[in-house]
Coordinates of C-alpha atoms in Angstrom, one line a residue:
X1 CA 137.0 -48.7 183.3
X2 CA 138.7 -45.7 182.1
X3 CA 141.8 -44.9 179.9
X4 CA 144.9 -44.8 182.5
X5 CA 145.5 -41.2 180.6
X6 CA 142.1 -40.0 182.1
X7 CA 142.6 -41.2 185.4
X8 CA 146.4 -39.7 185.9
X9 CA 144.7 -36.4 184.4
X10 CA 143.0 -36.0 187.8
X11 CA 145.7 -36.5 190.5
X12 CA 147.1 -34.4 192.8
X13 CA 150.2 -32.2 191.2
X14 CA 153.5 -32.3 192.3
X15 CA 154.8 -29.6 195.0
X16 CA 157.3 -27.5 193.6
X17 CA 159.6 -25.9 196.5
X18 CA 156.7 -26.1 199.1
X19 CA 154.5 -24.4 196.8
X20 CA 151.1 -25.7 195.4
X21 CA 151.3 -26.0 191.3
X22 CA 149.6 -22.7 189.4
X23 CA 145.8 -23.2 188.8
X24 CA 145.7 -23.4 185.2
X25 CA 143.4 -20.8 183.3
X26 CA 141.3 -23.6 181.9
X27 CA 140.3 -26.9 182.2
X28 CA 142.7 -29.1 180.7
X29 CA 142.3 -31.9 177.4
X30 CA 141.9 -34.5 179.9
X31 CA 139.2 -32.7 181.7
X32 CA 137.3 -31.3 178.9
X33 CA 137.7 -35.5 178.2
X34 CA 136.1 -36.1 181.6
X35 CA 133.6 -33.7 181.4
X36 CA 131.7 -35.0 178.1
X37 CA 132.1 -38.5 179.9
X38 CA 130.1 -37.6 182.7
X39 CA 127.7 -35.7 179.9
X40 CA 127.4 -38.4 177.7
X41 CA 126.1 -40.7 180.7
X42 CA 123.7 -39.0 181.6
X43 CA 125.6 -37.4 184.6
X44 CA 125.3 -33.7 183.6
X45 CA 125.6 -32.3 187.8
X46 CA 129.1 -33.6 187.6
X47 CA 129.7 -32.4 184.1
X48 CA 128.4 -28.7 185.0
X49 CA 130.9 -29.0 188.4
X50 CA 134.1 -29.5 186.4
X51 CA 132.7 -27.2 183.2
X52 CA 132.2 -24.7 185.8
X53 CA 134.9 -24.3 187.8
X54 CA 136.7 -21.6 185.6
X55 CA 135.2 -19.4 183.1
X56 CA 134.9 -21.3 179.9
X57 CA 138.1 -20.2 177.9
X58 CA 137.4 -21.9 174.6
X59 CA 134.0 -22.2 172.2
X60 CA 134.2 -26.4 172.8
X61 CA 134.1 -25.7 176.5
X62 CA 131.2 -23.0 176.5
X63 CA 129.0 -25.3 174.2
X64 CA 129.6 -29.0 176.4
X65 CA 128.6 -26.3 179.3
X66 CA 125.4 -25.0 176.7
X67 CA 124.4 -28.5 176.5
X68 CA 124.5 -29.4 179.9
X69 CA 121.9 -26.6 180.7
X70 CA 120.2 -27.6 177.9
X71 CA 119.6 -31.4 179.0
X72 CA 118.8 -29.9 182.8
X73 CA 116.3 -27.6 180.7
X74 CA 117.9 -24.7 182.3
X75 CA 117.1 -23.0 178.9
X76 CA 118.1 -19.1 179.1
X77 CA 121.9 -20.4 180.7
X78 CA 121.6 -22.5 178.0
X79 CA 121.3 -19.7 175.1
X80 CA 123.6 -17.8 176.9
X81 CA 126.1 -20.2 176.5
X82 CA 125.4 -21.1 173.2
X83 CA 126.0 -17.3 172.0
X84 CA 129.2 -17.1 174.5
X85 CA 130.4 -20.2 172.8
X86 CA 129.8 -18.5 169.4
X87 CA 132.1 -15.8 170.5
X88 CA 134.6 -18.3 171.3
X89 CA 134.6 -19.5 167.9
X90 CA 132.3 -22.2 167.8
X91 CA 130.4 -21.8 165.3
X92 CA 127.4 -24.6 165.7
X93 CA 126.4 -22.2 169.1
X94 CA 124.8 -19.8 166.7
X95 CA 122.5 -22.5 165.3
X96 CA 120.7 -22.8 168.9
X97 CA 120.8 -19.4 169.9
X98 CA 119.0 -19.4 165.7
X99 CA 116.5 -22.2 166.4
X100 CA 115.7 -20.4 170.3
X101 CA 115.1 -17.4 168.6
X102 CA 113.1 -19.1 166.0
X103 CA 110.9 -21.8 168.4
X104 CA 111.6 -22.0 172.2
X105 CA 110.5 -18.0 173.3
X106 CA 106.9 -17.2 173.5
X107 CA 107.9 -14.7 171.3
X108 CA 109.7 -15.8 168.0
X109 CA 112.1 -12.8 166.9
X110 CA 112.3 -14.1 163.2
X111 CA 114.8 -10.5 163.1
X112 CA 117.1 -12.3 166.1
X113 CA 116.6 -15.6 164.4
X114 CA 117.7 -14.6 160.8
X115 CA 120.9 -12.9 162.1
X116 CA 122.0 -15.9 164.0
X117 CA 121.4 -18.2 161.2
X118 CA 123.5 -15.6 159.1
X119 CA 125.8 -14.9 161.5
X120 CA 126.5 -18.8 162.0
X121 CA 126.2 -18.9 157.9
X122 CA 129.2 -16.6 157.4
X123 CA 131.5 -18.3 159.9
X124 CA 130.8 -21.9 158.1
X125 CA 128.3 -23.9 159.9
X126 CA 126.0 -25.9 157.6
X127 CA 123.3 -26.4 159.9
X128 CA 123.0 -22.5 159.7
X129 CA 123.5 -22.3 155.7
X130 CA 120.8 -25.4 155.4
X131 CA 118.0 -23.5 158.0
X132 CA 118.3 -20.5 155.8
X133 CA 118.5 -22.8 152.7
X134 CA 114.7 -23.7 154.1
X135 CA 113.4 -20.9 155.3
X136 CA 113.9 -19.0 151.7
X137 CA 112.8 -22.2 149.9
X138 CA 109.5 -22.2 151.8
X139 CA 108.9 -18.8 152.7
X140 CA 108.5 -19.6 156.2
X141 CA 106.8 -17.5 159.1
X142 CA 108.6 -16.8 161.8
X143 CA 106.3 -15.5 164.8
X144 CA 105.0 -12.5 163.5
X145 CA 107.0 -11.9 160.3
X146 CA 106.8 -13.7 157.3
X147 CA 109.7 -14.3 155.6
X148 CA 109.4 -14.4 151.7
X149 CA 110.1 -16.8 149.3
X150 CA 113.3 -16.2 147.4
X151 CA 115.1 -19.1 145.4
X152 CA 118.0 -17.4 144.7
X153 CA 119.0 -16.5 148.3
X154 CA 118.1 -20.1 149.3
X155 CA 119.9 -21.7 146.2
X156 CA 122.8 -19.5 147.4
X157 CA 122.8 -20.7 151.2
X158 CA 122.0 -24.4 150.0
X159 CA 125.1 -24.2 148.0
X160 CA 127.2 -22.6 151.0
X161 CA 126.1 -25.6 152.8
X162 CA 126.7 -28.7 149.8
X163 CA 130.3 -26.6 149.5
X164 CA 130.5 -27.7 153.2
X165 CA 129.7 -31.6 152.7
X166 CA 126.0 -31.7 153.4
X167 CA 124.7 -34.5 151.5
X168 CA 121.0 -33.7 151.7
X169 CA 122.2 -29.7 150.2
X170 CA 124.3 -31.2 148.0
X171 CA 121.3 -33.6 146.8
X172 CA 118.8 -30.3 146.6
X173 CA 121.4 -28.3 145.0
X174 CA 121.2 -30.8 142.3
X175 CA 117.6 -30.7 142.2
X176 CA 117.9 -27.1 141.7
X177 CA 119.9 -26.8 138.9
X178 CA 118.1 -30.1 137.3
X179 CA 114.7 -28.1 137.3
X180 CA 116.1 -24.6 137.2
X181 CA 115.2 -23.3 140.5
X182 CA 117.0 -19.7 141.6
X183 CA 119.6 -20.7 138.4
X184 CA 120.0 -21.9 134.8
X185 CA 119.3 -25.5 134.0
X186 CA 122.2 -27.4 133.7
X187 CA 121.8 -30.9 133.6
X188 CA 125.1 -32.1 133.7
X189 CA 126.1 -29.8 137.0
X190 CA 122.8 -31.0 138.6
X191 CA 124.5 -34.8 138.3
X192 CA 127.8 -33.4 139.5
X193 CA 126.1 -32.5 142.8
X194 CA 124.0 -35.7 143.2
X195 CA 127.3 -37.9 142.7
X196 CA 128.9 -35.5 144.8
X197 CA 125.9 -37.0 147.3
X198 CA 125.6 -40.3 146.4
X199 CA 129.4 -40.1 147.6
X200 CA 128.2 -39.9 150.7
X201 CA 125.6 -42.4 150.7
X202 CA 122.6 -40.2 150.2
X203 CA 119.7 -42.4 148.8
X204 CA 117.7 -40.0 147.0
X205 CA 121.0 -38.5 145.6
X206 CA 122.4 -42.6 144.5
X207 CA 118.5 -43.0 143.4
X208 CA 119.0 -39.8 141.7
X209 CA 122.2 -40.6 139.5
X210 CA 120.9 -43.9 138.8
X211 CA 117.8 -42.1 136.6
X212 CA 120.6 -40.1 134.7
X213 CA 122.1 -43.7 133.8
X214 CA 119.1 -45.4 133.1
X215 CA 117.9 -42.9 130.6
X216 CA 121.1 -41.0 129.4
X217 CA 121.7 -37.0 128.8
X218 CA 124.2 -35.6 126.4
X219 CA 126.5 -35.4 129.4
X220 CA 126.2 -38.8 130.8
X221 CA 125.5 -42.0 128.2
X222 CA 122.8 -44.6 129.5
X223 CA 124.9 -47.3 131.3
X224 CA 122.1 -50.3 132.7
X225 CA 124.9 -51.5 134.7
X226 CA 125.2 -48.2 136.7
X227 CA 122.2 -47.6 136.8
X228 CA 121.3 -50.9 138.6
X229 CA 124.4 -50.8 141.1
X230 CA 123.1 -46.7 142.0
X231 CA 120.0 -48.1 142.5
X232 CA 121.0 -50.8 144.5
X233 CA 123.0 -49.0 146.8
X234 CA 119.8 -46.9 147.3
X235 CA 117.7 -49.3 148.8
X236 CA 120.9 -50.5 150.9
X237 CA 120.4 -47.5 152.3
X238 CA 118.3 -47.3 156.5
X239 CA 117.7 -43.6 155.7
X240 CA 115.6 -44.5 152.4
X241 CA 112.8 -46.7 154.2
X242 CA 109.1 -45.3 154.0
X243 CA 110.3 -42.8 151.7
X244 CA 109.0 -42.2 148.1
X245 CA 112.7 -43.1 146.6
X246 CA 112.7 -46.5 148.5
X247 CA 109.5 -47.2 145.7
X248 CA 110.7 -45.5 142.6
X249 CA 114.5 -47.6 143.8
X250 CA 112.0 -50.7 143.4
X251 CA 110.1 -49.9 139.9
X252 CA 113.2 -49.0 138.1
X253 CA 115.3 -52.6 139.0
X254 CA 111.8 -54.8 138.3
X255 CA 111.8 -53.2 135.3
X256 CA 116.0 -53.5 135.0
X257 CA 115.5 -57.3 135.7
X258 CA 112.5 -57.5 133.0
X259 CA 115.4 -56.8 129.8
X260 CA 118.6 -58.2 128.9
X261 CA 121.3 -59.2 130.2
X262 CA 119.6 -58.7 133.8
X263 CA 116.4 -60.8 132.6
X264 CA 115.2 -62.5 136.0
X265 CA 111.6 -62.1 136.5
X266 CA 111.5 -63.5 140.0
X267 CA 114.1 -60.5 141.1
X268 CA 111.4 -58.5 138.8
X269 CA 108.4 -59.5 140.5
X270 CA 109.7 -58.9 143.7
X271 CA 111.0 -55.4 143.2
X272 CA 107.8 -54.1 141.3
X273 CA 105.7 -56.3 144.3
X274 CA 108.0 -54.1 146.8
X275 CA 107.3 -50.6 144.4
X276 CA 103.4 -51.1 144.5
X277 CA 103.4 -52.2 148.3
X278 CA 105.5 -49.5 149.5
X279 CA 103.7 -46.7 152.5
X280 CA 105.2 -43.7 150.3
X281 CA 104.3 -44.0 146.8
X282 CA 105.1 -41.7 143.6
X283 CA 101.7 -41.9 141.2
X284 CA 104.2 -42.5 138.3
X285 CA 105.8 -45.3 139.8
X286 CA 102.9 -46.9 140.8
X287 CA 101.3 -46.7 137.4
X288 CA 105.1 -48.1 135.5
X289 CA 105.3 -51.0 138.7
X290 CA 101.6 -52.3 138.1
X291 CA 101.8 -51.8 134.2
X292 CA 105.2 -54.5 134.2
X293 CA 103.3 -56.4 136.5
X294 CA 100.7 -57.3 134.3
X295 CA 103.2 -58.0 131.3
X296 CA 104.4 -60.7 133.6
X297 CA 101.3 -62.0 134.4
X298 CA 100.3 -61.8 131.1
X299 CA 103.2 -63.9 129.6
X300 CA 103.6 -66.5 132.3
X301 CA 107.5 -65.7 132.3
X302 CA 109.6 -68.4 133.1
X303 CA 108.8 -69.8 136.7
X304 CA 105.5 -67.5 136.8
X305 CA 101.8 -68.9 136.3
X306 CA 100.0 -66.8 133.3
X307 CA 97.1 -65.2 134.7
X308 CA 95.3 -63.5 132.2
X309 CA 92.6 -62.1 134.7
X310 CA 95.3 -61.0 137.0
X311 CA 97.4 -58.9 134.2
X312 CA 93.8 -57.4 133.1
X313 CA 93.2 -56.3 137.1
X314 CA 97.1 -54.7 137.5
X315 CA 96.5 -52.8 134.4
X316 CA 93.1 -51.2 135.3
X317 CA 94.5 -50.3 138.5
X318 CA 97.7 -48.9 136.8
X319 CA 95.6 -46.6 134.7
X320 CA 93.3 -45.4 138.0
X321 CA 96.6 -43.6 138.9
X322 CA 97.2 -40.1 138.9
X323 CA 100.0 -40.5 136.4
X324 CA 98.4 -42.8 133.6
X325 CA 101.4 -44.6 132.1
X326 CA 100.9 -45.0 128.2
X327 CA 102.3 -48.5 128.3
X328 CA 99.3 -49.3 130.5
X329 CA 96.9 -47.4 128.4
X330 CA 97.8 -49.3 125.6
X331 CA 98.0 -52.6 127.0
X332 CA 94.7 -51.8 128.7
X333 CA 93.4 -51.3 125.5
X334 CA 94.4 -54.2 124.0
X335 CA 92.9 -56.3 126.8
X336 CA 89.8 -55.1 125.5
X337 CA 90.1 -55.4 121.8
X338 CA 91.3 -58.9 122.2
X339 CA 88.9 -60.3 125.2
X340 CA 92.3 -60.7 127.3
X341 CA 91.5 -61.6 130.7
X342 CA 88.1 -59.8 130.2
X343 CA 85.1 -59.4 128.0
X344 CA 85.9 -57.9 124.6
X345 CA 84.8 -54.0 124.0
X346 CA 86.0 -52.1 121.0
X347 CA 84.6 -48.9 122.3
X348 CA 86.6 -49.6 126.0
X349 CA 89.3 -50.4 123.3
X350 CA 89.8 -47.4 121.1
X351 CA 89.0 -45.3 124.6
X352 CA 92.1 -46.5 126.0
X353 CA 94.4 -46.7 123.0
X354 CA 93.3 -42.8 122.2
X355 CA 94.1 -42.0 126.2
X356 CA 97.9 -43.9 124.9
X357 CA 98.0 -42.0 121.2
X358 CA 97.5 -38.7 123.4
X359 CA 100.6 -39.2 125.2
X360 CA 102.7 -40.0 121.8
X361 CA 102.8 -43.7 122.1
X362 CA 103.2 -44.9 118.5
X363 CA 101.2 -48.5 118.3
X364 CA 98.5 -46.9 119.8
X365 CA 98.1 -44.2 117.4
X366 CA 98.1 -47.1 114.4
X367 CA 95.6 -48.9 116.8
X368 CA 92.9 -45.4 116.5
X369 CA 93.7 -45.9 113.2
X370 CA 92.8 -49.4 112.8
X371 CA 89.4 -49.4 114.5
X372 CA 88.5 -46.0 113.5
X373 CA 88.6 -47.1 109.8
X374 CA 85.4 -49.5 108.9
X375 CA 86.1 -52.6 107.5
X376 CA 86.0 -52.7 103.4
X377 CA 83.3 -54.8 102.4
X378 CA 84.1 -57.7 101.1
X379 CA 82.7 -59.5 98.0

């Protein structure tokens, strides 16, 4: 049933002195209230009937109306309406009129398109500021006309829209100034805009902070415990599932939950288990999640079988990936100089332990060392 407010809005005025009341020059609060009712269930006929019986007088009025064409795919009304709501002051109407421009004619008019997309940019909507954001990142084609690549004009729109609260600008205005794309790189302002994010619940953004904690920059000290809870909060979030950051989220608390004062390897194995079975995968990730795999497989941590043939498996397949973790190299290599899980094979051994050296990890360099030299003889 309806709000009593709703359903007074709708009788009949009083007389005043035998004469019928004024017909007002819009629709009223309690209208526009009943109009979006009848939208929002599906009933758009009786939304366009009361939209439509005065010439809409405000830009919330002209865009309900620019919808309701749009669901009864009554498409030019409904880019007509859009741009008339625009003038009205709404400013999202210029992002359809944009994406109409851009998409729906048979004839993109990337010119058309790019001035509505400015045009809504200037007047503050971040769908507008994020488009062109995009289109500058990626050099898109619009139509006929390419538009080209230019990270200092999409740094500049990305940051119109983060100024506006858009979490996923705010998380690649973060990313820009982290790797110095269209700007300076500044570490610490890159962290400012992913906690800015993270705020707001962005996972890649709380995944984002989390590495800053878990590693530590001159700006912000390593803190584990932040770092875990950033993390954390990541995977809490629905938006992360399938994505790359839902795997990384995983790696980085199996290996949180491998070290003091976190040290559960249960919670371990099941993160890293969750990292290496994820549908979106990071080669780096995969290569760190299998390579603390195998260390728990190899030491039969408390409540988990040792498997020796198990640990030597994870860390081949750790150092088939892409991104060949030195860890893994190194541990790979010592598989093979001991006879850990597999046959014993000096060469297979100093192979790997050169593949770790070359990536500046310190035992394995003293391991070259070791089986390069020949034994001394001995009396």
């Amino acid at each position: 049933m309806l709000p009593l407010a709703l359903l007074a809005a709708v009788l009949i005025p009083a007389v005043v002195a035998g004469r019928p009341a004024p017909e007002p020059p819009a629709l009223s609060a309690p209208m526009i209230e009943w109009a979006r009712y009848y939208y929002d269930s599906g009933k758009y006929d009786k939304a366009k009937k009361l939209l439509t019986k005065h010439t809409p007088a405000t830009g919330d009025e002209a865009y309900l109306l620019a919808e309701v064409y749009d669901r009864q795919e009554k498409r030019d009304s409904a880019i007509a309406m859009f741009a008339r709501a625009f003038e009205l002051g709404n400013a999202a109407g210029a992002y359809h009129v944009a994406l109409a421009e851009q998409y729906h004619h048979p004839d993109a008019d990337a010119q058309k398109a790019m001035d509505w997309y400015r045009r809504g940019a200037e007047a503050g909507n971040t769908a507008c500021q994020h488009a062109l954001g995009f289109i500058y990142a990626e050099g898109e084609t619009i139509g006929d006309t390419h538009i080209e690549y230019n990270d200092s004009l999409s740094l500049k729109y990305y940051l119109m829209a983060a100024e506006g609260g858009d979490a996923e600008a705010q998380t690649i205005v973060g990313d820009c100034f982290l790797y110095g794309t269209g700007t300076a790189v500044d570490t610490g302002e890159a962290f400012r805009w992913y906690d800015r994010a993270a705020a707001r619940q962005h996972p890649r953004a709380l995944y984002m902070t989390g590495e800053f904690y878990y590693a530590g920059t001159p700006e912000i000290p390593a803190d584990q415990a932040k770092a875990k809870e950033r993390y954390e909060r990541a995977l809490a979030s629905p938006d992360i599932k399938g994505s790359v950051t839902e795997s990384a989220a995983n790696e980085r608390l199996g290996a949180i939950y491998m070290t003091d004062p976190y040290t559960d390897y249960r919670k371990a194995l099941r993160y890293l288990n969750a990292a290496v079975d994820a549908d979106s995968q990071a080669p780096e990730n995969m290569s760190r999640a299998k390579a603390n795999l195998a260390v728990i497989y190899s030491t039969g941590a408390t409540g988990i079988r040792q498997d020796p043939r198990k640990a030597f498996e994870l860390l081949v397949s750790a150092c088939e990936e892409l991104f060949k973790d030195e860890t893994a190299l190194y541990n790979l290599g010592k598989c093979y100089e001991i006879g850990f899980g597999t046959e014993a094979d000096s060469a297979l051994a100093l192979k790997y332990y050169r593949m770790a050296a070359e990536r500046g990890y310190p035992n394995a360099v003293d391991a070259v060392k070791r089986l390069e030299t020949p034994p001394a003889d001995t009396p």
